[in-house]
Coordinates of N, CA and C and ligand atoms in Angstrom, one line a residue:
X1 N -25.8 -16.0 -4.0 CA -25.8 -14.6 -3.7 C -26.2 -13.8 -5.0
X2 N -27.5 -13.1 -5.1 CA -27.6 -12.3 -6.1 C -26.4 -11.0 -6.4
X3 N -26.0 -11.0 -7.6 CA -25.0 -9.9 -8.2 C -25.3 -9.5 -9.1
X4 N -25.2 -7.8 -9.0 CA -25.5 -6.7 -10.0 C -24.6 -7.0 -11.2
X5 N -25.2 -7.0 -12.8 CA -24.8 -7.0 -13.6 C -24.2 -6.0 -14.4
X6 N -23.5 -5.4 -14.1 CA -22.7 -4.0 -14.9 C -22.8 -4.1 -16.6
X7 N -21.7 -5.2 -16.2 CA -21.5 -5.6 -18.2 C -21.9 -6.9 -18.5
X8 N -22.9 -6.5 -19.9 CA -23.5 -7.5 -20.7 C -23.0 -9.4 -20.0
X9 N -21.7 -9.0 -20.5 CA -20.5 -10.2 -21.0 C -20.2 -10.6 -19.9
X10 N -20.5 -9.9 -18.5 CA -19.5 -10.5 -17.1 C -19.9 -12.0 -16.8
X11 N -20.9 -12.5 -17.2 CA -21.3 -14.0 -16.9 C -20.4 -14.4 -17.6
X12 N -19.8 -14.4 -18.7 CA -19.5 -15.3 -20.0 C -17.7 -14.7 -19.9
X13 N -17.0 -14.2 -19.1 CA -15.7 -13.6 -18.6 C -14.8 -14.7 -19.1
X14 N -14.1 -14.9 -20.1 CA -13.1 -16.2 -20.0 C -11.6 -15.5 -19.9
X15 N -10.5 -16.4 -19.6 CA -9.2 -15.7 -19.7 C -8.7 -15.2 -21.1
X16 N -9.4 -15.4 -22.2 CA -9.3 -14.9 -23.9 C -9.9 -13.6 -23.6
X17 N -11.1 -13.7 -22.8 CA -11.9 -11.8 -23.4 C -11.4 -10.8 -22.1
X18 N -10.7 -11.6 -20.6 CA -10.1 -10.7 -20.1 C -9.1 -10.3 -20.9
X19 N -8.0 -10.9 -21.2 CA -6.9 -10.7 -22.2 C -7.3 -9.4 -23.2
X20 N -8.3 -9.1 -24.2 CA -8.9 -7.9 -24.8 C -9.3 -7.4 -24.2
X21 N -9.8 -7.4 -23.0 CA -10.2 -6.1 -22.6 C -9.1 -5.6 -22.0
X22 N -7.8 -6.4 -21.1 CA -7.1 -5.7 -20.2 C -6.0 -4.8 -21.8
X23 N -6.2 -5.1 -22.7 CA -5.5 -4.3 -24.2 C -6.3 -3.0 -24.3
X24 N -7.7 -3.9 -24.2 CA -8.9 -2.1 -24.4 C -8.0 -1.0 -23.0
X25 N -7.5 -1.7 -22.1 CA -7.2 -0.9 -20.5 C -6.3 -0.1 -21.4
X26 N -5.2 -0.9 -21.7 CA -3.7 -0.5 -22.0 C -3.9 0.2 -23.4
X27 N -5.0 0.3 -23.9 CA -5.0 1.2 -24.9 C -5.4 2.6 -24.7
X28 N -6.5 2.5 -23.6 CA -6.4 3.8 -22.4 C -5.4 4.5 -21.7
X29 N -4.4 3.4 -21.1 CA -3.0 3.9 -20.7 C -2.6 5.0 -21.7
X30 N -2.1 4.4 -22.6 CA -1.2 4.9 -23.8 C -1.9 6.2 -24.4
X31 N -3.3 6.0 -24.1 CA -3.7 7.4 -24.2 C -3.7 8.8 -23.5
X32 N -3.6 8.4 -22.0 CA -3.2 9.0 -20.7 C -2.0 9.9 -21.3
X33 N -1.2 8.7 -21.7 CA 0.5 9.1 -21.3 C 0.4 10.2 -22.1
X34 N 0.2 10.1 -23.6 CA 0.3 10.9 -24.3 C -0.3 12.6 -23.8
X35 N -1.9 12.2 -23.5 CA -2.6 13.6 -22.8 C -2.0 14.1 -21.8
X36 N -1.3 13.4 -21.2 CA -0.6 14.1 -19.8 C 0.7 14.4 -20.1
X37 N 1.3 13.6 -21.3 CA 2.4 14.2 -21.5 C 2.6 16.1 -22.2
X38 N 1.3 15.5 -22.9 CA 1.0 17.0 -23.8 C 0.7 18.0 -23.1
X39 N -0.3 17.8 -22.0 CA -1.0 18.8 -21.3 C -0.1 19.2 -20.2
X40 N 0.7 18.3 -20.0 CA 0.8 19.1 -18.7 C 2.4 20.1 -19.3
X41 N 2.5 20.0 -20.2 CA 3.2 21.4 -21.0 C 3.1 22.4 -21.5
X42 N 1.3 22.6 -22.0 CA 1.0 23.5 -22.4 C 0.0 24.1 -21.9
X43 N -0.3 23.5 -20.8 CA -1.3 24.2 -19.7 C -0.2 25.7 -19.5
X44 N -0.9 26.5 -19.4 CA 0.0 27.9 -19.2 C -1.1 28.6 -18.1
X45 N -0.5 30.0 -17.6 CA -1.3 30.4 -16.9 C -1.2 30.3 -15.3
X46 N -1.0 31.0 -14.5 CA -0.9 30.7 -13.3 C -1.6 30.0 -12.1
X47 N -2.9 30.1 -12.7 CA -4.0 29.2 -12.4 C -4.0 27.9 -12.3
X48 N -3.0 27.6 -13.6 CA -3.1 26.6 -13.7 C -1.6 25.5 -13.4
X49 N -0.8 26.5 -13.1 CA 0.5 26.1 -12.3 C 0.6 24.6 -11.9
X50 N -0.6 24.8 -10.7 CA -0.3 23.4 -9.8 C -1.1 22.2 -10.3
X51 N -1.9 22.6 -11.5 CA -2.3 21.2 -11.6 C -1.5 20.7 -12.7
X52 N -0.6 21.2 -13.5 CA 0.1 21.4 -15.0 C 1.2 20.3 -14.3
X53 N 1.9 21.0 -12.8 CA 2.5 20.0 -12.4 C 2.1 18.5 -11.7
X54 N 0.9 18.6 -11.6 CA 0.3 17.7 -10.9 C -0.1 15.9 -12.2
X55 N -0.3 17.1 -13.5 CA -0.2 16.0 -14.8 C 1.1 15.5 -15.2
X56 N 2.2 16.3 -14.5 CA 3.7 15.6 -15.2 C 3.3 14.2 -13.9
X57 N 3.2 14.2 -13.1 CA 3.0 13.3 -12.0 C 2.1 11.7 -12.5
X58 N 0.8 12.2 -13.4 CA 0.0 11.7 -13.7 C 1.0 10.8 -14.5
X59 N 1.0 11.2 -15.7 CA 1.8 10.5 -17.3 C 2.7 9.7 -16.6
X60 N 3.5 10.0 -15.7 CA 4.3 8.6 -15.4 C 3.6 7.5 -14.8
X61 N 2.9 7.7 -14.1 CA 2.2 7.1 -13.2 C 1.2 6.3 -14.4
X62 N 1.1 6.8 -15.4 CA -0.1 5.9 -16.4 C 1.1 4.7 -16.8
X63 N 2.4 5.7 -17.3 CA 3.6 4.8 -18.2 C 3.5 3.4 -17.1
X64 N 3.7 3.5 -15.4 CA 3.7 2.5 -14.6 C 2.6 1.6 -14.2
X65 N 1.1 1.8 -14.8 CA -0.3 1.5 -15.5 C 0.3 0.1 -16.5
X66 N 0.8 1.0 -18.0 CA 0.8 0.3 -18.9 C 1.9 -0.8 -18.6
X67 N 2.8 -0.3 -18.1 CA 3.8 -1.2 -17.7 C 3.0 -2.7 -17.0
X68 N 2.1 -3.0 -16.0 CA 1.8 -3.6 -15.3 C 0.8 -4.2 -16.0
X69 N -0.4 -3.8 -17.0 CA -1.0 -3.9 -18.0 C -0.3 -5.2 -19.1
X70 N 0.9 -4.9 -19.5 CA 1.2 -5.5 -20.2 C 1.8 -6.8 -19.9
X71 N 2.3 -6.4 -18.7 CA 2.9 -7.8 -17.7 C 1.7 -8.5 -17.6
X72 N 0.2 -8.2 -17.3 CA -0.5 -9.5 -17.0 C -1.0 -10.0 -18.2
X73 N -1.2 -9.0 -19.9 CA -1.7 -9.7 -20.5 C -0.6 -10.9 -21.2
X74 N 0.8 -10.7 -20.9 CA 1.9 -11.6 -21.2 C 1.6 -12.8 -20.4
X75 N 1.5 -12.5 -19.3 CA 0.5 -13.8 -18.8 C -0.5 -14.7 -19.0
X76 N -1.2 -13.9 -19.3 CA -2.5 -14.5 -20.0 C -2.1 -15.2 -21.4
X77 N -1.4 -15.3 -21.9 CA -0.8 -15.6 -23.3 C -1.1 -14.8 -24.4
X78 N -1.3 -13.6 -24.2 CA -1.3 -13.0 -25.6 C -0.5 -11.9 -25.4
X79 N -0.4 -10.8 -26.7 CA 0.3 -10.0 -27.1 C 0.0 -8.8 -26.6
X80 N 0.5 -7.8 -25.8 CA -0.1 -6.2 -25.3 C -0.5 -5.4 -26.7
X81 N -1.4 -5.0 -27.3 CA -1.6 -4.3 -27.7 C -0.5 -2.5 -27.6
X82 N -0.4 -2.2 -29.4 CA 0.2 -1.2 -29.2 C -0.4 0.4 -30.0
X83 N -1.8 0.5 -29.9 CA -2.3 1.4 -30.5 C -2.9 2.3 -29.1
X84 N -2.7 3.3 -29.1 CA -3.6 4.3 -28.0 C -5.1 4.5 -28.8
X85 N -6.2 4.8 -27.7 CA -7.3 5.3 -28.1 C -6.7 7.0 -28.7
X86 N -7.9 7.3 -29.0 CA -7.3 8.3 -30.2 C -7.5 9.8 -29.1
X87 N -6.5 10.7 -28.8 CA -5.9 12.0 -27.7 C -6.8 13.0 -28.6
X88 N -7.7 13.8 -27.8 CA -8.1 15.1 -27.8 C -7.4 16.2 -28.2
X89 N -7.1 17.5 -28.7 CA -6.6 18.4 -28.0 C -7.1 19.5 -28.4
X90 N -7.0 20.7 -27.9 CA -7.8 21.7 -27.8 C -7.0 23.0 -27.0
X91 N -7.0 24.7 -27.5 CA -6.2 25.6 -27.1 C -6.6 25.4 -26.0
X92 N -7.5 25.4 -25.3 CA -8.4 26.1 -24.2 C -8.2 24.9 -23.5
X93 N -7.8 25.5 -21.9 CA -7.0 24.9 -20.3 C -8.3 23.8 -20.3
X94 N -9.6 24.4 -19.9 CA -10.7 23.9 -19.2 C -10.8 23.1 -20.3
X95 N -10.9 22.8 -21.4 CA -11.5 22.0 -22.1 C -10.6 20.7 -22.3
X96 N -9.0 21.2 -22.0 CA -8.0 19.9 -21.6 C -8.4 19.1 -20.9
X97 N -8.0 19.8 -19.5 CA -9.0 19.3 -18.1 C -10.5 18.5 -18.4
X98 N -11.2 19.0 -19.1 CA -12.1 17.9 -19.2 C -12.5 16.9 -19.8
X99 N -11.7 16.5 -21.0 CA -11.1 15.4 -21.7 C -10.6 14.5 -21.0
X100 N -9.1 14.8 -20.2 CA -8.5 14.3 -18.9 C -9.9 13.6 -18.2
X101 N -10.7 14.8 -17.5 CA -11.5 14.3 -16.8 C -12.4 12.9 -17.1
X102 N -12.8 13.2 -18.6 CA -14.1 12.4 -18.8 C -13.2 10.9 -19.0
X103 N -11.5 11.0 -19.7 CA -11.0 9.6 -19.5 C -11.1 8.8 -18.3
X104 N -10.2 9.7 -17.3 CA -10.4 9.1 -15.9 C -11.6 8.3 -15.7
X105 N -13.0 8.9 -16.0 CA -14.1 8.5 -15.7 C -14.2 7.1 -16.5
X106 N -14.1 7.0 -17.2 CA -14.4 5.9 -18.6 C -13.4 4.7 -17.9
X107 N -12.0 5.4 -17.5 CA -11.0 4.5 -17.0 C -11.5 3.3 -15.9
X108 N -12.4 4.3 -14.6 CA -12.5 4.0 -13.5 C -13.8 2.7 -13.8
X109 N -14.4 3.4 -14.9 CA -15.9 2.3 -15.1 C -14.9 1.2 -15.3
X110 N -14.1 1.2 -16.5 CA -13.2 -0.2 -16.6 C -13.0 -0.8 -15.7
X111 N -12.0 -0.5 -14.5 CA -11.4 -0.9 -13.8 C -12.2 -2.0 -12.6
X112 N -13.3 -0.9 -12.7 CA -14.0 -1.5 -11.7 C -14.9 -2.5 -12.1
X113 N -15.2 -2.7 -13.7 CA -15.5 -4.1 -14.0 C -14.6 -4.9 -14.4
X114 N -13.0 -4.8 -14.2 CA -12.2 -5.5 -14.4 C -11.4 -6.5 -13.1
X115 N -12.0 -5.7 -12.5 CA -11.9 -6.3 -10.7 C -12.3 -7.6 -10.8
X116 N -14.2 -7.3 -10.5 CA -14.8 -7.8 -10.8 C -14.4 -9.6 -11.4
X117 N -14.4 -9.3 -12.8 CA -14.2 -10.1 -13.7 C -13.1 -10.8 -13.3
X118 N -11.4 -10.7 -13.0 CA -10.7 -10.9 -12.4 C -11.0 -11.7 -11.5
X119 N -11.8 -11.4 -10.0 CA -11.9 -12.2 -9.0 C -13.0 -13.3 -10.0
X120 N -13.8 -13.1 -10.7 CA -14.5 -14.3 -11.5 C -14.0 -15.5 -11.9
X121 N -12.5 -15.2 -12.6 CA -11.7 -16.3 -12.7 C -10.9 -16.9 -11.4
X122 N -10.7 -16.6 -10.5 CA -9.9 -16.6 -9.7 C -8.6 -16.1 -9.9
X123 N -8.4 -15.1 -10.2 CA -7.3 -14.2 -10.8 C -7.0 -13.3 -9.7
X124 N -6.7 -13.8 -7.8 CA -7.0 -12.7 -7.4 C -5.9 -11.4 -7.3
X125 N -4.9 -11.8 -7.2 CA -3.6 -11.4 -7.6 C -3.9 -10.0 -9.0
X126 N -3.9 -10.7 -9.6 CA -4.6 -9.7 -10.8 C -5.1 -8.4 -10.2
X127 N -5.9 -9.0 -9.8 CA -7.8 -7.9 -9.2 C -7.0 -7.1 -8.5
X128 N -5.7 -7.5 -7.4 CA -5.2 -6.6 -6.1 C -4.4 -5.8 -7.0
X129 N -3.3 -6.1 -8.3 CA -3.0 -5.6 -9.4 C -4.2 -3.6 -9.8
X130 N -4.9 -4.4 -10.4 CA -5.7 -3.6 -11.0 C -6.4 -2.8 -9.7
X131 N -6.7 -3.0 -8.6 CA -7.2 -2.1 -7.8 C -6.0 -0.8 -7.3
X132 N -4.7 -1.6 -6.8 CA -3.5 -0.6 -6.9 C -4.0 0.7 -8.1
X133 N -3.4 -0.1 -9.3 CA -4.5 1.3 -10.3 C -5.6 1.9 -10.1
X134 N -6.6 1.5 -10.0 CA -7.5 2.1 -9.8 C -7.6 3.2 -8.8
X135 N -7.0 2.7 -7.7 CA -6.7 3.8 -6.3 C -6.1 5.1 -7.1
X136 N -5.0 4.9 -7.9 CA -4.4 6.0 -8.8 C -5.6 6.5 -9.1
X137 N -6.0 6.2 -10.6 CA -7.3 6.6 -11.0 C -7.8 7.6 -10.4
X138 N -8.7 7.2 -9.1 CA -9.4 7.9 -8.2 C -8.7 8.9 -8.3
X139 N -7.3 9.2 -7.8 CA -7.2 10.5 -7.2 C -7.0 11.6 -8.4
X140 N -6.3 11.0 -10.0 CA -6.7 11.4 -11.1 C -7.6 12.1 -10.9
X141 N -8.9 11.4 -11.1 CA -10.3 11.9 -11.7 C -10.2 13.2 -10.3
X142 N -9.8 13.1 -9.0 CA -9.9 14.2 -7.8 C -9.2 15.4 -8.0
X143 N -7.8 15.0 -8.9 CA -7.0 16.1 -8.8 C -7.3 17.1 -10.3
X144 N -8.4 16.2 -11.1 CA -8.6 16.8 -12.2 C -10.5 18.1 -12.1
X145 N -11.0 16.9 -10.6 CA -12.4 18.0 -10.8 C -12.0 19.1 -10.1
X146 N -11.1 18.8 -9.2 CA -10.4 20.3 -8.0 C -10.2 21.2 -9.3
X147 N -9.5 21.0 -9.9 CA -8.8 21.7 -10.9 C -9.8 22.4 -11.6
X148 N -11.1 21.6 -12.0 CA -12.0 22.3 -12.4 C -13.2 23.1 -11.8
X149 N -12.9 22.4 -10.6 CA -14.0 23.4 -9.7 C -15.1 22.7 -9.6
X150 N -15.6 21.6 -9.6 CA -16.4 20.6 -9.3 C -16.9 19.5 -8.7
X151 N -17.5 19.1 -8.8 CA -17.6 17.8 -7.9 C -17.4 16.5 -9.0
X152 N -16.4 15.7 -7.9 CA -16.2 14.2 -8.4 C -17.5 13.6 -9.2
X153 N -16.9 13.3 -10.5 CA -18.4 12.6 -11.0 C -18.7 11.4 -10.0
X154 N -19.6 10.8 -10.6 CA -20.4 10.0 -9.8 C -20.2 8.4 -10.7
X155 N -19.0 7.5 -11.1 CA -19.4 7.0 -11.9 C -19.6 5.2 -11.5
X156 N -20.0 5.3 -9.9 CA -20.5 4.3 -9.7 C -21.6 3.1 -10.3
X157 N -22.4 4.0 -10.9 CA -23.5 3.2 -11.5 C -24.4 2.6 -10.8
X158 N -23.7 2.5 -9.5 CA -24.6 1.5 -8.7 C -25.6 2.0 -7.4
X159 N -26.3 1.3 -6.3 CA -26.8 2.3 -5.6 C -26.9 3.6 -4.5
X160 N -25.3 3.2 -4.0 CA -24.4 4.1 -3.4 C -23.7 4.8 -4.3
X161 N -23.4 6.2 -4.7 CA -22.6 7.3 -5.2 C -21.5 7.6 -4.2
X162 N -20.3 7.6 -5.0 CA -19.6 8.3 -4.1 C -19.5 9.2 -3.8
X163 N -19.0 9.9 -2.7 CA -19.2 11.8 -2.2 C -17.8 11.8 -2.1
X164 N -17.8 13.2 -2.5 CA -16.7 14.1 -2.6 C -16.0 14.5 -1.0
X165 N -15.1 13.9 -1.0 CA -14.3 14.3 0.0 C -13.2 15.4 -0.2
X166 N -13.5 16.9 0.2 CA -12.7 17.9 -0.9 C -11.5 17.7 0.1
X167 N -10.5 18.5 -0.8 CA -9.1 18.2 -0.1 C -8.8 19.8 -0.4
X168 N -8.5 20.3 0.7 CA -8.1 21.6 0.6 C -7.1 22.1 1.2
Ligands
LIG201 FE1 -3.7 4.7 -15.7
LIG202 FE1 -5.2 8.2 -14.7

């Protein structure tokens, strides 16, 4: 069966380079927590009320990410990584929001080649793991373009885009 190649490296997937990448994941987590810990305190503004509470919601939900993150790379035999990618920040609401946003996006590309890769080794347990997340994810990146007034990026890659199903 012909299959679309996303990443370079997906032919050549061993349980050593899932292991670094699911640390690359969990170094995203830890970046989450922090941005959502931050943001969703100093979002001010009435406007921006419901989504400020909508990020306290987020950050634990990443903490329960990294949590699950680190349980499988203990599995795999190596060590969780403990550095975050490096947090944005900025006075201005919209420009939080789209930092947030553009992670989510970057997150979801991961995830969805970590599926992938996952079912490659026979990891399927894993893959059902990581898609639970990802379903998070999704509503992330939803509850962050509402917020912005936008439309869901598009960060399928592939030949179907996903459509925006607005929630109002
Ligand atoms: Fe997460
Ligand atoms: Fe998220």
């Amino acid at each position: 069966m012909a299959k679309s190649k996303s990443a370079a490296n997906e032919d050549e997937i061993s349980r050593d380079r899932l292991a670094e990448l699911l640390n690359e994941d969990l170094s995203r987590e830890y970046q989450a927590i922090i941005a959502y810990v931050v943001y969703s305190q100093v979002l001010s503004g009435a406007q921006y009320m419901d989504i400020a509470a909508q990020l306290e919601i987020h950050a634990k939900q990443e903490l329960d990410h990294a949590l699950i993150l680190s349980r499988q790379i203990d599995y795999l035999g190596k060590m969780p990584a403990v550095t975050p990618k490096p947090v944005r920040t900025s006075k201005n609401p919209e420009d939080m929001l789209r930092y947030d946003l553009d992670n989510e996006n970057e997150t979801i590309r991961n995830y969805r080649d970590r599926i992938r890769q996952c079912e490659t080794l026979g990891e399927y347990a894993m893959a059902e793991q990581i898609r639970q997340i990802l379903m998070q994810e999704q509503d992330h990146q939803i509850d962050l373009a509402t917020a912005l007034g936008i439309e869901v990026p598009d960060v399928s890659g592939g030949p179907k885009g996903r459509t925006l199903r607005k929630r109002r």
